[in-house]
């Protein structure tokens, strides 16, 4: 009986400790002039030190947001962005308790001399029709990281040990670079070989056939597609693979594959050698 009570206590304490590793932040986002709610405003938490995005969410049709953020003992920013409005930015000394921000008011960007002056930082995520768009530079990875490592940092995306990608439960069956295939059909070469720091945006949408794209019909597939955008000045490089082996009687076998890309031009070369 004593052992049972001890086990129950440890189990209960473990659940309590896990619950205290994250806290709930909530509030409502409104237009300061009309007092109307702003739907699909981006609400996110970044570190003060280097602006790393920790968590994000979008407001619902009533302007409400409610999301869990991991415990953080260091200063962070709560930021709220909405197209055409100035960014709300409020520093928090830490995240060690649940907090209700109540009403957060956004002011429309001002027009000066017929030019729109947009004040505020670019949000880490945007919703454009049926596409979710991530700003890659706002998600921190190692300087030598590849695209696959970057995708693992994006909320809602998972990459398993075999390189299979899922986004919000849907399997990603196509990876494009600037809207086109990158050497192979499924995009595996782009994930493994492209450096993360050249990626501008990661765009996720439902996978569509060519016929569905032309007719602008909704996707019939349950799969998703990822498009990686690269700025023109960074859209160039090369990568390759070398394999070799040496055995008895001076026998050897080797192969070398090199791939070069620049904008829309892609060139692959394969070289091999063997002795008998």
XYZ file of C-alpha atoms in Angstrom:
276
model
C 0.000 0.000 0.000
C 2.832 2.357 0.921
C 4.618 1.631 -2.374
C 1.377 2.318 -4.268
C 0.907 5.688 -2.550
C 4.537 6.608 -3.227
C 4.128 5.753 -6.918
C 0.904 7.766 -7.109
C 2.618 10.758 -5.475
C 5.565 10.622 -7.887
C 3.206 10.329 -10.869
C 1.080 13.263 -9.689
C 4.158 15.397 -9.021
C 5.531 14.585 -12.500
C 2.320 15.787 -14.166
C 2.359 18.949 -12.034
C 5.999 19.649 -12.894
C 5.318 19.118 -16.606
C 2.380 21.497 -16.448
C 4.565 24.178 -14.902
C 7.001 23.979 -17.823
C 4.578 26.020 -19.938
C 2.116 28.816 -19.303
C -0.937 30.171 -21.117
C -0.976 33.618 -22.675
C -4.278 35.010 -23.900
C -5.943 38.238 -24.950
C -7.956 39.982 -27.673
C -6.689 42.092 -30.593
C -8.820 45.055 -31.695
C -8.721 47.933 -34.161
C -8.139 50.985 -31.957
C -10.372 53.207 -34.125
C -13.353 50.953 -34.786
C -13.034 48.695 -31.724
C -13.660 45.752 -34.070
C -11.718 42.486 -33.646
C -8.858 41.674 -36.017
C -8.967 38.099 -37.289
C -5.749 36.241 -38.257
C -3.448 38.753 -36.561
C -0.099 37.117 -35.771
C 0.734 36.960 -32.063
C 4.189 35.687 -31.165
C 6.889 35.579 -28.511
C 10.544 36.361 -29.306
C 13.662 36.579 -27.185
C 14.914 40.090 -26.454
C 18.514 39.013 -27.001
C 18.395 37.821 -30.629
C 14.696 37.924 -31.687
C 14.410 34.133 -31.882
C 10.758 33.113 -32.288
C 9.673 30.903 -29.380
C 5.957 30.403 -30.064
C 3.213 31.940 -32.208
C -0.509 31.823 -32.840
C -3.210 33.556 -34.885
C -6.283 35.339 -33.576
C -9.699 33.832 -34.280
C -12.728 35.574 -35.813
C -13.389 37.314 -32.475
C -9.826 38.607 -32.264
C -9.021 36.234 -29.397
C -5.758 34.375 -28.936
C -4.797 31.686 -26.450
C -1.583 29.690 -26.625
C 0.941 27.886 -24.435
C 4.526 29.137 -24.114
C 7.364 27.279 -22.416
C 8.731 28.673 -19.170
C 11.416 31.293 -19.795
C 13.370 33.121 -17.085
C 14.830 35.671 -19.513
C 13.190 38.793 -21.017
C 10.966 38.285 -24.073
C 8.811 40.398 -26.363
C 5.126 39.836 -27.028
C 4.521 41.062 -30.583
C 1.291 41.422 -32.541
C 1.295 42.171 -36.269
C -1.448 42.685 -38.822
C -1.131 43.872 -42.426
C -1.781 47.607 -42.671
C -1.383 48.154 -38.934
C 1.500 49.178 -36.704
C 3.173 46.410 -34.724
C 2.351 46.024 -31.039
C 5.501 45.288 -29.032
C 5.597 44.796 -25.263
C 8.536 43.465 -23.242
C 7.944 40.850 -20.543
C 10.628 40.239 -17.937
C 9.952 36.478 -18.074
C 7.327 33.803 -18.643
C 6.752 32.186 -15.272
C 2.972 32.449 -14.920
C -0.245 32.487 -16.936
C -1.154 35.954 -18.195
C -4.225 37.623 -19.663
C -3.322 40.672 -21.778
C -7.003 41.589 -22.059
C -7.505 44.001 -24.997
C -4.570 44.827 -27.279
C -5.233 47.725 -29.652
C -3.539 48.151 -33.035
C -3.434 51.450 -34.900
C -3.612 51.648 -38.683
C -0.383 52.633 -40.447
C -0.314 56.336 -41.321
C -0.436 57.778 -44.855
C 2.116 60.479 -45.487
C 2.282 62.301 -48.845
C 0.314 59.486 -50.506
C 2.921 56.972 -49.406
C 2.147 54.273 -46.866
C 4.600 54.234 -43.998
C 4.635 50.759 -42.501
C 5.965 50.676 -38.968
C 6.946 47.401 -37.395
C 8.777 44.160 -37.983
C 7.822 41.493 -40.478
C 5.857 38.702 -38.757
C 7.258 35.154 -38.657
C 4.120 33.729 -40.282
C 1.452 34.950 -42.676
C -1.671 33.393 -44.097
C -2.198 34.082 -47.809
C -5.373 32.455 -49.097
C -4.669 28.715 -48.682
C -0.924 29.133 -48.081
C 0.963 29.411 -44.786
C 4.174 31.409 -45.219
C 7.091 31.366 -42.759
C 9.842 34.013 -42.770
C 12.905 31.749 -42.591
C 15.373 34.231 -41.071
C 13.197 34.606 -37.949
C 13.753 30.966 -37.002
C 17.282 30.488 -35.685
C 19.431 27.522 -36.745
C 23.176 26.827 -36.773
C 25.182 28.716 -39.444
C 25.997 25.402 -41.187
C 22.433 24.016 -41.019
C 20.619 22.679 -44.075
C 16.980 23.177 -45.062
C 15.865 20.006 -43.305
C 17.133 21.416 -39.987
C 15.264 24.664 -40.659
C 11.989 22.831 -41.288
C 12.304 21.079 -37.927
C 12.214 24.500 -36.243
C 8.948 25.576 -37.869
C 5.813 25.120 -35.733
C 3.512 22.392 -37.043
C 6.199 20.661 -39.139
C 7.818 17.339 -38.281
C 10.690 15.556 -40.030
C 11.354 11.920 -39.057
C 14.624 9.990 -39.257
C 13.832 8.881 -42.832
C 13.295 12.459 -43.993
C 9.491 12.140 -44.185
C 7.856 15.533 -43.601
C 4.405 16.091 -42.161
C 2.676 19.403 -41.546
C -0.272 19.458 -39.164
C -0.763 15.743 -39.788
C -0.544 15.936 -43.607
C 2.333 14.291 -45.465
C 4.460 16.566 -47.657
C 4.895 14.864 -51.033
C 6.448 17.735 -52.980
C 9.236 20.211 -52.230
C 9.822 22.981 -54.782
C 12.454 25.707 -55.002
C 11.109 29.005 -56.352
C 8.072 27.104 -57.627
C 10.012 24.458 -59.582
C 11.491 20.977 -58.902
C 15.081 20.976 -57.645
C 16.949 18.228 -59.554
C 14.685 15.445 -58.169
C 10.893 15.173 -58.062
C 10.344 14.949 -54.301
C 12.834 17.661 -53.272
C 14.994 15.449 -51.047
C 18.167 16.919 -52.580
C 17.040 20.434 -51.685
C 16.424 19.452 -48.048
C 19.811 17.786 -47.615
C 22.040 20.065 -49.673
C 20.715 23.634 -49.634
C 21.973 25.766 -46.714
C 19.230 27.181 -44.515
C 20.625 30.716 -44.586
C 19.836 31.228 -48.286
C 16.108 30.520 -47.795
C 13.872 33.592 -47.717
C 10.424 32.071 -47.155
C 8.933 28.613 -46.604
C 5.449 28.372 -48.118
C 3.144 25.466 -47.263
C -0.057 24.694 -49.174
C -2.241 21.746 -50.164
C -0.770 19.653 -52.959
C -2.476 20.329 -56.288
C -2.263 18.606 -59.627
C -1.509 20.673 -62.731
C -5.175 20.474 -63.702
C -6.278 21.794 -60.284
C -3.751 24.633 -60.499
C -4.942 25.752 -63.932
C -8.629 25.514 -63.040
C -8.024 27.016 -59.555
C -10.004 24.181 -58.003
C -9.539 23.084 -54.418
C -7.014 20.313 -53.845
C -8.504 16.825 -53.796
C -5.391 15.314 -52.195
C -4.757 15.072 -48.454
C -1.059 15.794 -49.016
C 0.842 19.054 -48.767
C 3.452 20.872 -50.826
C 6.361 23.048 -49.687
C 7.863 25.839 -51.767
C 11.213 27.328 -50.745
C 11.876 30.826 -52.059
C 15.435 32.046 -52.571
C 16.432 35.606 -53.413
C 18.015 35.924 -56.861
C 21.422 36.977 -55.524
C 21.629 33.800 -53.405
C 20.113 31.347 -55.883
C 23.373 29.760 -57.001
C 25.796 27.146 -55.781
C 26.989 23.586 -56.198
C 27.141 20.359 -54.224
C 28.207 16.795 -54.870
C 28.995 13.347 -53.542
C 32.079 11.134 -53.843
C 32.081 7.379 -53.283
C 35.151 5.170 -53.518
C 36.497 1.773 -52.529
C 39.804 -0.065 -52.844
C 40.430 -3.798 -52.617
C 43.029 -6.454 -53.333
C 44.927 -6.866 -56.612
C 44.777 -3.110 -57.174
C 41.046 -3.223 -57.750
C 39.088 -0.086 -57.098
C 35.737 1.503 -57.783
C 34.782 5.173 -57.550
C 32.019 7.557 -58.537
C 31.593 11.291 -58.300
C 28.415 13.328 -58.733
C 28.420 17.112 -58.949
C 25.372 19.376 -59.222
C 25.440 23.057 -60.146
C 22.531 25.485 -60.016
C 22.106 29.157 -60.826
C 18.621 30.687 -60.973
C 16.678 28.461 -63.415
C 19.764 26.654 -64.748
C 20.591 23.223 -63.277
C 23.463 21.006 -64.429
C 24.445 17.571 -63.111
C 27.595 15.599 -63.928
C 28.287 11.939 -63.129
C 31.781 10.414 -63.294
C 32.731 6.839 -62.445
C 35.718 4.559 -62.651
C 36.445 0.880 -61.993
C 39.331 -1.567 -62.405
C 38.919 -5.290 -63.116
